[in-house]
Short mmCIF file of C-alpha atoms in Angstrom, two decimals:
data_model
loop_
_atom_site.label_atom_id
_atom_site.label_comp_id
_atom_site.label_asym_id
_atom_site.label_seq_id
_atom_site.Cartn_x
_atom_site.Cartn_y
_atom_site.Cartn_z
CA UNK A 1 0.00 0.00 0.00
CA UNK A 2 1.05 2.94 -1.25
CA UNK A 3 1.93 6.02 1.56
CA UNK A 4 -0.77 8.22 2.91
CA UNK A 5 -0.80 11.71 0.14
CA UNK A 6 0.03 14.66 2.02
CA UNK A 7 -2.19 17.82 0.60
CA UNK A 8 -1.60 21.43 0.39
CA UNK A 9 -4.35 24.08 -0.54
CA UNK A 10 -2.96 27.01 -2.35
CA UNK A 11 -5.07 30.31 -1.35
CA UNK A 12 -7.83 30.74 1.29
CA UNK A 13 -10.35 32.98 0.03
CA UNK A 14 -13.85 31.90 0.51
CA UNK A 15 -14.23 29.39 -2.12
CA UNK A 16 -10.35 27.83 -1.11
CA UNK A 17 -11.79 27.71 2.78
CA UNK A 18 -15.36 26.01 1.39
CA UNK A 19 -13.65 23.48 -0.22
CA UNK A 20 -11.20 23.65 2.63
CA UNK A 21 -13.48 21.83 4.56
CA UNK A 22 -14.69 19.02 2.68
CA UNK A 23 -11.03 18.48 2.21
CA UNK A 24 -10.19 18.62 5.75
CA UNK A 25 -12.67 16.45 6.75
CA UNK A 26 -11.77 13.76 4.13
CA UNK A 27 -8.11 13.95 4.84
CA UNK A 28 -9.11 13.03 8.57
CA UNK A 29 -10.88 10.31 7.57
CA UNK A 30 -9.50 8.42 4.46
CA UNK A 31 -6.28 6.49 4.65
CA UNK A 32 -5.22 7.23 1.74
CA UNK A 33 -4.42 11.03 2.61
CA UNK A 34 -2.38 12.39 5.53
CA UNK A 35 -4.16 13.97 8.10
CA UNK A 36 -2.88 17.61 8.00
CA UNK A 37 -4.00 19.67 5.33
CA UNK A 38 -1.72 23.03 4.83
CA UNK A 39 -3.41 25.73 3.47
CA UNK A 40 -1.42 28.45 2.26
CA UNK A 41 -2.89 31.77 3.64
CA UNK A 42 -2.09 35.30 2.46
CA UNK A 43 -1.18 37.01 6.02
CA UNK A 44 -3.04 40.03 6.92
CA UNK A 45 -4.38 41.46 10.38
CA UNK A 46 -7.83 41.08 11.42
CA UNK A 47 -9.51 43.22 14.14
CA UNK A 48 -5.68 43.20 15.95
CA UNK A 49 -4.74 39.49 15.02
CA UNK A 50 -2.78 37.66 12.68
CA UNK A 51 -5.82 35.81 9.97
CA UNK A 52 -3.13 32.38 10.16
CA UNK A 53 -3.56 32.47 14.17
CA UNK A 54 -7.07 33.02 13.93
CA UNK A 55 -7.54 29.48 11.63
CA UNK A 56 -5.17 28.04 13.64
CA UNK A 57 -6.63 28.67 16.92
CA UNK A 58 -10.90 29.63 16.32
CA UNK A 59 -10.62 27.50 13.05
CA UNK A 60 -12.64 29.63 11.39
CA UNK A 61 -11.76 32.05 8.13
CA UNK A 62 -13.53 34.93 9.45
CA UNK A 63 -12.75 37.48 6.62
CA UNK A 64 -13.45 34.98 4.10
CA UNK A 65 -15.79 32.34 5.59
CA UNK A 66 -17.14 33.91 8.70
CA UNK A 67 -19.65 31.68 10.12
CA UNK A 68 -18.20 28.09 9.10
CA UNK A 69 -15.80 26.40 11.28
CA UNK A 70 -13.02 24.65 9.14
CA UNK A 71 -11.68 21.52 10.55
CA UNK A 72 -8.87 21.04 12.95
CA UNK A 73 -6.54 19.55 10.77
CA UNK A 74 -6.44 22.51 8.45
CA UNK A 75 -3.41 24.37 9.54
CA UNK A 76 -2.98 27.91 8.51
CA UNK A 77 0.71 28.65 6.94
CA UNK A 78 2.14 32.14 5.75
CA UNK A 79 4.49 31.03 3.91
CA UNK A 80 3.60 29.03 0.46
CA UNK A 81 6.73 27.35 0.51
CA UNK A 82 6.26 26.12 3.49
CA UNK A 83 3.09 24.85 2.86
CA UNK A 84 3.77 23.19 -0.40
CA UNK A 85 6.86 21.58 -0.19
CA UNK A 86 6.08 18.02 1.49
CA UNK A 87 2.87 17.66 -0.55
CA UNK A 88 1.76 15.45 -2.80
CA UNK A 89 -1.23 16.91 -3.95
CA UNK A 90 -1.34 20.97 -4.64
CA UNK A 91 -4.66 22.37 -4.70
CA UNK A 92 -4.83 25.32 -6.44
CA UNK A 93 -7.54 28.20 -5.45
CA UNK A 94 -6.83 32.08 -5.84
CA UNK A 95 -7.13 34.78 -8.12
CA UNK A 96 -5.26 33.72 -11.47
CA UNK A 97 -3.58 37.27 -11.76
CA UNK A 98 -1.45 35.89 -8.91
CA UNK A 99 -0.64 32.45 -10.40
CA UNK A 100 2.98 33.40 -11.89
CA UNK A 101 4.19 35.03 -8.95
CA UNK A 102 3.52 32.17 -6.50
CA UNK A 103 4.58 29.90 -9.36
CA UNK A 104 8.04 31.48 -9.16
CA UNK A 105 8.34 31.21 -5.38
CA UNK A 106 7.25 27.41 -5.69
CA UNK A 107 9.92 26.85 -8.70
CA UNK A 108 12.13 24.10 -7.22
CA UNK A 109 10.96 23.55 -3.58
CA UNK A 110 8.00 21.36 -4.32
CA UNK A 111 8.35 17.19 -5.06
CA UNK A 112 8.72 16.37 -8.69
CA UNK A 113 6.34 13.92 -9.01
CA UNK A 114 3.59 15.68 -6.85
CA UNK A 115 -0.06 16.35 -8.81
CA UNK A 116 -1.62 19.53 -8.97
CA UNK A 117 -5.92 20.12 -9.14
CA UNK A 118 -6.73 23.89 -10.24
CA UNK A 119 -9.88 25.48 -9.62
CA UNK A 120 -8.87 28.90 -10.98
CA UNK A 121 -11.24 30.26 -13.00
CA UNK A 122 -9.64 32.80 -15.64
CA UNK A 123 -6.83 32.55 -18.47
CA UNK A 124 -3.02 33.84 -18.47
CA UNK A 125 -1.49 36.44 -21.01
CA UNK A 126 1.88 37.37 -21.39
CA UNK A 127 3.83 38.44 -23.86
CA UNK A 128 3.61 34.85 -25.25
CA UNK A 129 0.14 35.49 -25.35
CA UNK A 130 -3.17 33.43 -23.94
CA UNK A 131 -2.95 30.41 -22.44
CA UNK A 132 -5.03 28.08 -20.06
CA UNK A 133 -3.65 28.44 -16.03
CA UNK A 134 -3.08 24.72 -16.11
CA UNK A 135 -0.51 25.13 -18.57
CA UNK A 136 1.06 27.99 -16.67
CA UNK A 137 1.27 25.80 -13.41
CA UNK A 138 2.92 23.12 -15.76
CA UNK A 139 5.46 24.84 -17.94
CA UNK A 140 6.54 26.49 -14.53
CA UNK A 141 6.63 23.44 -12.27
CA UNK A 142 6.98 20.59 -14.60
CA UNK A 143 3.66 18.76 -12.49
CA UNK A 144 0.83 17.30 -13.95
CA UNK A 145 -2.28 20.05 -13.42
CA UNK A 146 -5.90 18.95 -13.47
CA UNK A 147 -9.01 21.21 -13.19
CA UNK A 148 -11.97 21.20 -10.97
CA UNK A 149 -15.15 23.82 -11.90
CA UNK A 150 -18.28 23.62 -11.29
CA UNK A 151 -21.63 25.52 -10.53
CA UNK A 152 -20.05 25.55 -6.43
CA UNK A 153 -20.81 28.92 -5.32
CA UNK A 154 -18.47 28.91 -1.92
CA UNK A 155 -21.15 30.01 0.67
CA UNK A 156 -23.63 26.95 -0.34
CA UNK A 157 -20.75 24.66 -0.66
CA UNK A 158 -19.89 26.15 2.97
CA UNK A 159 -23.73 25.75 3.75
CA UNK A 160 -23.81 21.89 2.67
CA UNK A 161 -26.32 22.61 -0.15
CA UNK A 162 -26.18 19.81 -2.19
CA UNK A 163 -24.52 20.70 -6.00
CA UNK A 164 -22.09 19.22 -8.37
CA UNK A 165 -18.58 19.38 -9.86
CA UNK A 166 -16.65 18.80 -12.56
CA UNK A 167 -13.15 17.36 -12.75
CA UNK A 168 -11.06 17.18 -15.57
CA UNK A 169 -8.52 14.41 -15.54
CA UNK A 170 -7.06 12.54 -18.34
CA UNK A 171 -4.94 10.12 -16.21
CA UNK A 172 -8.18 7.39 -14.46
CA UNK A 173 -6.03 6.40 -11.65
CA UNK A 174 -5.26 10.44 -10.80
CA UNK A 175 -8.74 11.11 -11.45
CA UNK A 176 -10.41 8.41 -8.64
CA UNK A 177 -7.80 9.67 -6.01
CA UNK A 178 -8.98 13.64 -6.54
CA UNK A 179 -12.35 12.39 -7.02
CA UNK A 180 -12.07 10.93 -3.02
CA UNK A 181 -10.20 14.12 -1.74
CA UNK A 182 -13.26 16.57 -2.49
CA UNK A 183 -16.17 14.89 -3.05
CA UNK A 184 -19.21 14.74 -0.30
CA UNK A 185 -22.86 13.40 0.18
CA UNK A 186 -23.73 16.77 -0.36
CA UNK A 187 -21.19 17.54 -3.58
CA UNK A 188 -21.17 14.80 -6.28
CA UNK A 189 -18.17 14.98 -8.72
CA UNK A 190 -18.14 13.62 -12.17
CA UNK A 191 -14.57 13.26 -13.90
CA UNK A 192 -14.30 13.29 -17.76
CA UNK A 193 -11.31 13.25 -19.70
CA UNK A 194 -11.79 16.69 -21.41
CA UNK A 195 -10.17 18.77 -19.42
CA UNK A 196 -9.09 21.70 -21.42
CA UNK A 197 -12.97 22.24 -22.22
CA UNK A 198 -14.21 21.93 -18.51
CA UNK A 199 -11.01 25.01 -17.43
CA UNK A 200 -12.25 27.05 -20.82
CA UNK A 201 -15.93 27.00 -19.67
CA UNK A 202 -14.51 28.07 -15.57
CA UNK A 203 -12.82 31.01 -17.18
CA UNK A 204 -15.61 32.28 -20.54
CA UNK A 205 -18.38 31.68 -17.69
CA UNK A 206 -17.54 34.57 -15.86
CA UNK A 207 -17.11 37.02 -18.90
CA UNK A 208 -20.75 36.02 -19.91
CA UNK A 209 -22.01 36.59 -15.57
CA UNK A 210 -20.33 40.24 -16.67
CA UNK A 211 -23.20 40.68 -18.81
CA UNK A 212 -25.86 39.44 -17.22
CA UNK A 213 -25.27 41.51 -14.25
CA UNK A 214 -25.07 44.33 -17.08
CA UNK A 215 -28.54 43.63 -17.94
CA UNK A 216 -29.64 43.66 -14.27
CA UNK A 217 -28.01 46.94 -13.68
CA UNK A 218 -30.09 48.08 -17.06
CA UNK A 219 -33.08 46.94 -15.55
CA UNK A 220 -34.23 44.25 -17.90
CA UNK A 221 -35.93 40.71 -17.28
CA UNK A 222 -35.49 37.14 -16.96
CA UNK A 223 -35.74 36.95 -20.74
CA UNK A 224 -32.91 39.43 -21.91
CA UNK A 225 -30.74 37.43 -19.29
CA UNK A 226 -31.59 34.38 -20.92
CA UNK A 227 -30.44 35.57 -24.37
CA UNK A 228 -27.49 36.50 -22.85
CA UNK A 229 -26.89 33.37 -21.37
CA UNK A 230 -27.48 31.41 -24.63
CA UNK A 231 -25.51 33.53 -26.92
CA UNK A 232 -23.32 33.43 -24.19
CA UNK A 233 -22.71 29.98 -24.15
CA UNK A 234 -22.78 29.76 -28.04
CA UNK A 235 -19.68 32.50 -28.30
CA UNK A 236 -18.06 30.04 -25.15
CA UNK A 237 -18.53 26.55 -28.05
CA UNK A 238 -17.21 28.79 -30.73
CA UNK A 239 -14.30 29.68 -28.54
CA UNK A 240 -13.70 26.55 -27.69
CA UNK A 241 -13.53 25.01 -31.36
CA UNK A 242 -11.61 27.82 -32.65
CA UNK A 243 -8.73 27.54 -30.04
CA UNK A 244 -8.91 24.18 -28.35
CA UNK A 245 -9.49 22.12 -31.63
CA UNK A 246 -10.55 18.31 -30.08
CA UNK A 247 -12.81 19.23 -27.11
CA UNK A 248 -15.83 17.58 -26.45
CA UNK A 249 -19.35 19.41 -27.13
CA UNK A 250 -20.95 17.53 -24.54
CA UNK A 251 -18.37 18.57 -21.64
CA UNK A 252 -21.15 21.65 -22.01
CA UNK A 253 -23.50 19.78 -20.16
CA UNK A 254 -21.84 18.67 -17.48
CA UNK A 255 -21.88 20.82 -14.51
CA UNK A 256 -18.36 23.00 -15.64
CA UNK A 257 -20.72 24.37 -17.96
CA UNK A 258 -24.41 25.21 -18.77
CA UNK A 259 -24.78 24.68 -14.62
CA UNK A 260 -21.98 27.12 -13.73
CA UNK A 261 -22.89 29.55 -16.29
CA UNK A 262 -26.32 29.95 -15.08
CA UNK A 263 -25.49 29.71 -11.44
CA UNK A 264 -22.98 32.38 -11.84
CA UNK A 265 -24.96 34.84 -14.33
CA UNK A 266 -27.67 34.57 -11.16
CA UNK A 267 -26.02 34.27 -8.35
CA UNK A 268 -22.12 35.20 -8.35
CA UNK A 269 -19.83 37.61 -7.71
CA UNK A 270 -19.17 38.56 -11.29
CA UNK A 271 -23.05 39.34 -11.67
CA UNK A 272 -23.28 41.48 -8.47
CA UNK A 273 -20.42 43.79 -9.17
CA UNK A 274 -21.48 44.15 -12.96
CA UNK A 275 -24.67 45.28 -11.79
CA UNK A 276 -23.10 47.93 -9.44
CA UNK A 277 -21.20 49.26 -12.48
CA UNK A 278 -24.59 50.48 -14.15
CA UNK A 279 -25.98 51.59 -11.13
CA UNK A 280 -23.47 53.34 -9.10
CA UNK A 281 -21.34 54.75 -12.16
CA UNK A 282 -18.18 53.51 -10.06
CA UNK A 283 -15.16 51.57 -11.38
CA UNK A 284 -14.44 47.85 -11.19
CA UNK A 285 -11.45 48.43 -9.13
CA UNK A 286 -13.43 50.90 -6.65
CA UNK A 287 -16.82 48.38 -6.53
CA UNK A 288 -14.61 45.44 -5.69
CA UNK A 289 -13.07 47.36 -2.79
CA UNK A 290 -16.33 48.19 -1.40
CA UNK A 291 -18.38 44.81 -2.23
CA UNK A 292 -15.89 42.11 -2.21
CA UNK A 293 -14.18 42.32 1.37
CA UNK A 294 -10.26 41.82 -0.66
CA UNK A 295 -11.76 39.45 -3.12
CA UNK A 296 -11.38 39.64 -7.12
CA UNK A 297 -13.95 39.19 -9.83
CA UNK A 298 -12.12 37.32 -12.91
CA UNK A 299 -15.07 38.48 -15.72
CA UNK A 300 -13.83 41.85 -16.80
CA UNK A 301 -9.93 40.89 -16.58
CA UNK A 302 -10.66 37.52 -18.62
CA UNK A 303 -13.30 39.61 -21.27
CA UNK A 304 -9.53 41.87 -21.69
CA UNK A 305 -7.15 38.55 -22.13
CA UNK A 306 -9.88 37.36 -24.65
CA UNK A 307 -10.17 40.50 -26.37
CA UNK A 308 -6.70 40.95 -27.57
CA UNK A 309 -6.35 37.35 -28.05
CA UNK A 310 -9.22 37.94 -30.54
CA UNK A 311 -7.98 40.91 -32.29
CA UNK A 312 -4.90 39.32 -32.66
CA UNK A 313 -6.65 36.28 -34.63
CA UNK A 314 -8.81 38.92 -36.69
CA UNK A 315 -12.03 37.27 -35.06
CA UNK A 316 -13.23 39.97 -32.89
CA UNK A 317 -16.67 40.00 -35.44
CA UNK A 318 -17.18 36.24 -34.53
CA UNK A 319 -17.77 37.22 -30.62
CA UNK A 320 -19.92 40.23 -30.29
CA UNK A 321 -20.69 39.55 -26.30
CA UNK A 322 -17.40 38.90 -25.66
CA UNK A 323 -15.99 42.28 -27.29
CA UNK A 324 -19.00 44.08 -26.14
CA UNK A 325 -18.61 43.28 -22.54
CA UNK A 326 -14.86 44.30 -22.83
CA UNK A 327 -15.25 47.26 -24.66
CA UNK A 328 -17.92 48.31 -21.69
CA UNK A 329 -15.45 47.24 -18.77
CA UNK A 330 -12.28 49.21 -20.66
CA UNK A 331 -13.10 51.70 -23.24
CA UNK A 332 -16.12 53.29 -22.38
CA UNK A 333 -18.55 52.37 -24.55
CA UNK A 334 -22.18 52.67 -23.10
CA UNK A 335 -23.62 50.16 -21.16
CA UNK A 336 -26.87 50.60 -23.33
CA UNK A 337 -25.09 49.76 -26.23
CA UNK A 338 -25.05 46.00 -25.30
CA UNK A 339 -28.22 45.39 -25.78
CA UNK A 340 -28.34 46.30 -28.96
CA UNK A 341 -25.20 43.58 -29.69
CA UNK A 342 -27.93 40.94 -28.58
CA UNK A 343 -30.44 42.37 -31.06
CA UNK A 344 -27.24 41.79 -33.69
CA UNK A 345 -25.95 38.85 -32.53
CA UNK A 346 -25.56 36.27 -35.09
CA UNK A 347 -28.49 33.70 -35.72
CA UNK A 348 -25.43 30.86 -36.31
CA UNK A 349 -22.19 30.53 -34.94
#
């Protein structure tokens, strides 16, 4: 039998502490895994004390997660080095703009062999241009990255509110052993091979949420959102077949897709702030400040990596919501002005 797998969780905002806790709790359970889980946490001071000696001794995130106890075995470390370099299993779960920087502190203090699960939601650019975060984590590590997204909204998750996930896994062995580390009675995981679609649909989902909180902010109904959210989707396939030639169309319908992208263009974080924008006339950067408690929304910075990844294909016409919702977030154009991309949208794609 092989040796227990020690984990790491890399970020602890409040969707790394939600799933913090099934983790925790499955870690303390299951042979399989080693009972401490480190979780890597950003230091900052809360009301006069240190957020890692507040996990470590109330067990509870309470600038992230207030109200949900996480379980004992999750310790709180300041250091990501620290917390990553005995561990098997890296599970990634922060803001992507912060991916390459923690990369380069991780670059040759981690095992070689250990296996990395992503649940970043968003795409990289350089000067190299647009690429997937799992590729990122690889080229700069060398480890084998997998993906997890899924309509999981981190306070229900927190809650126990029974929903689904999506892993994507090409290796079956890799894909069982993740499977067991996150998966509850009350969140049911299906793996599929096609990963690069289910880490494409976590990252377009939350350009499309930009819109439909645009529309809320507007003032319009259940049925403009639901355009949005089909010829959101549609522009998400087309972007998927255009770049990522040999995904799967029916990775859509697994919860990474149609299920996240509704959940989120109802009920996440994206949505919320976008609707702010029309009503408050504030920036991005000013309504995350004030709504978001030190958290990031990845729709307007992923509508900008898509954007010039599009102009630089000549393809911008192909994606009218995209480029709309990017122009809005960037260049000024009026928010009005988006609904009258719906009226032009494209019949087929």
């Amino acid at each position: 039998m092989s040796a227990p797998k020690k984990i790491a969780i890399i970020g602890s905002g409040n969707w790394g502490s939600a799933i913090g806790k099934i983790i925790g709790k499955n870690a303390a359970n299951l042979d399989q895994f080693e009972t401490q889980v480190n979780m890597w946490v950003f230091e900052e001071m809360v009301d006069g004390r240190k957020l890692t000696e507040i996990i470590n001794t109330d067990h509870e995130n309470v600038k992230y997660l207030p109200g949900h106890k996480l379980p004992e075995n999750i310790v709180a470390i300041p250091d990501v080095v620290e917390a990553c370099m005995s561990a098997d299993i890296h599970v990634w779960v922060l803001p992507h703009q912060f991916v390459r920087g923690v990369c380069q502190k991780l670059k040759g203090n981690i095992k070689p062999d250990a296996v990395a699960l992503s649940l970043i939601k968003g795409l990289d650019e350089s000067q190299a241009g647009v690429d997937l975060i799992s590729n990122v984590i690889n080229q700069e590590l060398g480890v084998e990255v997998n993906v997890l997204m899924g309509a999981n909204l981190a306070k229900e998750v927190a809650n126990g509110h029974f929903c689904e996930t999506t892993i994507g896994c090409r290796n079956e062995a890799c894909g069982q052993m993740l499977k067991e580390m996150v998966q509850a009675d009350y969140f049911r995981v299906v793996v599929v091979e096609d990963a690069t679609t289910v880490e494409i649909c976590g990252a377009l989902k939350n350009i499309v949420a930009t819109g439909a909180g645009f529309v809320d902010g507007l003032g319009m109904g259940d049925n403009t959102k639901a355009a949005v959210i089909r010829l959101g989707l549609m522009e998400m396939v087309k972007f998927t077949e255009t770049f990522y030639q040999g995904s799967q169309t029916s990775t859509f319908l697994e919860s990474c897709g149609i299920a996240d992208l509704v959940t989120t263009c109802y009920g996440g974080r994206n949505r919320r702030v976008a609707e702010a924008f029309v009503t408050s006339g504030k920036t991005i950067d000013e309504l995350e400040q004030e709504m978001l408690n030190g958290q990031k929304i990845q729709g307007p910075p992923t509508a900008k990596e898509v954007y010039h990844l599009l102009k630089d294909k000549k393809c911008e016409d192909q994606f009218p919501l995209f480029v709309a919702i990017y122009k809005i977030c960037y260049e000024g154009m009026p928010v009005k002005d988006f609904i009258g991309c719906l009226k032009n949208h494209p019949e087929h794609m």
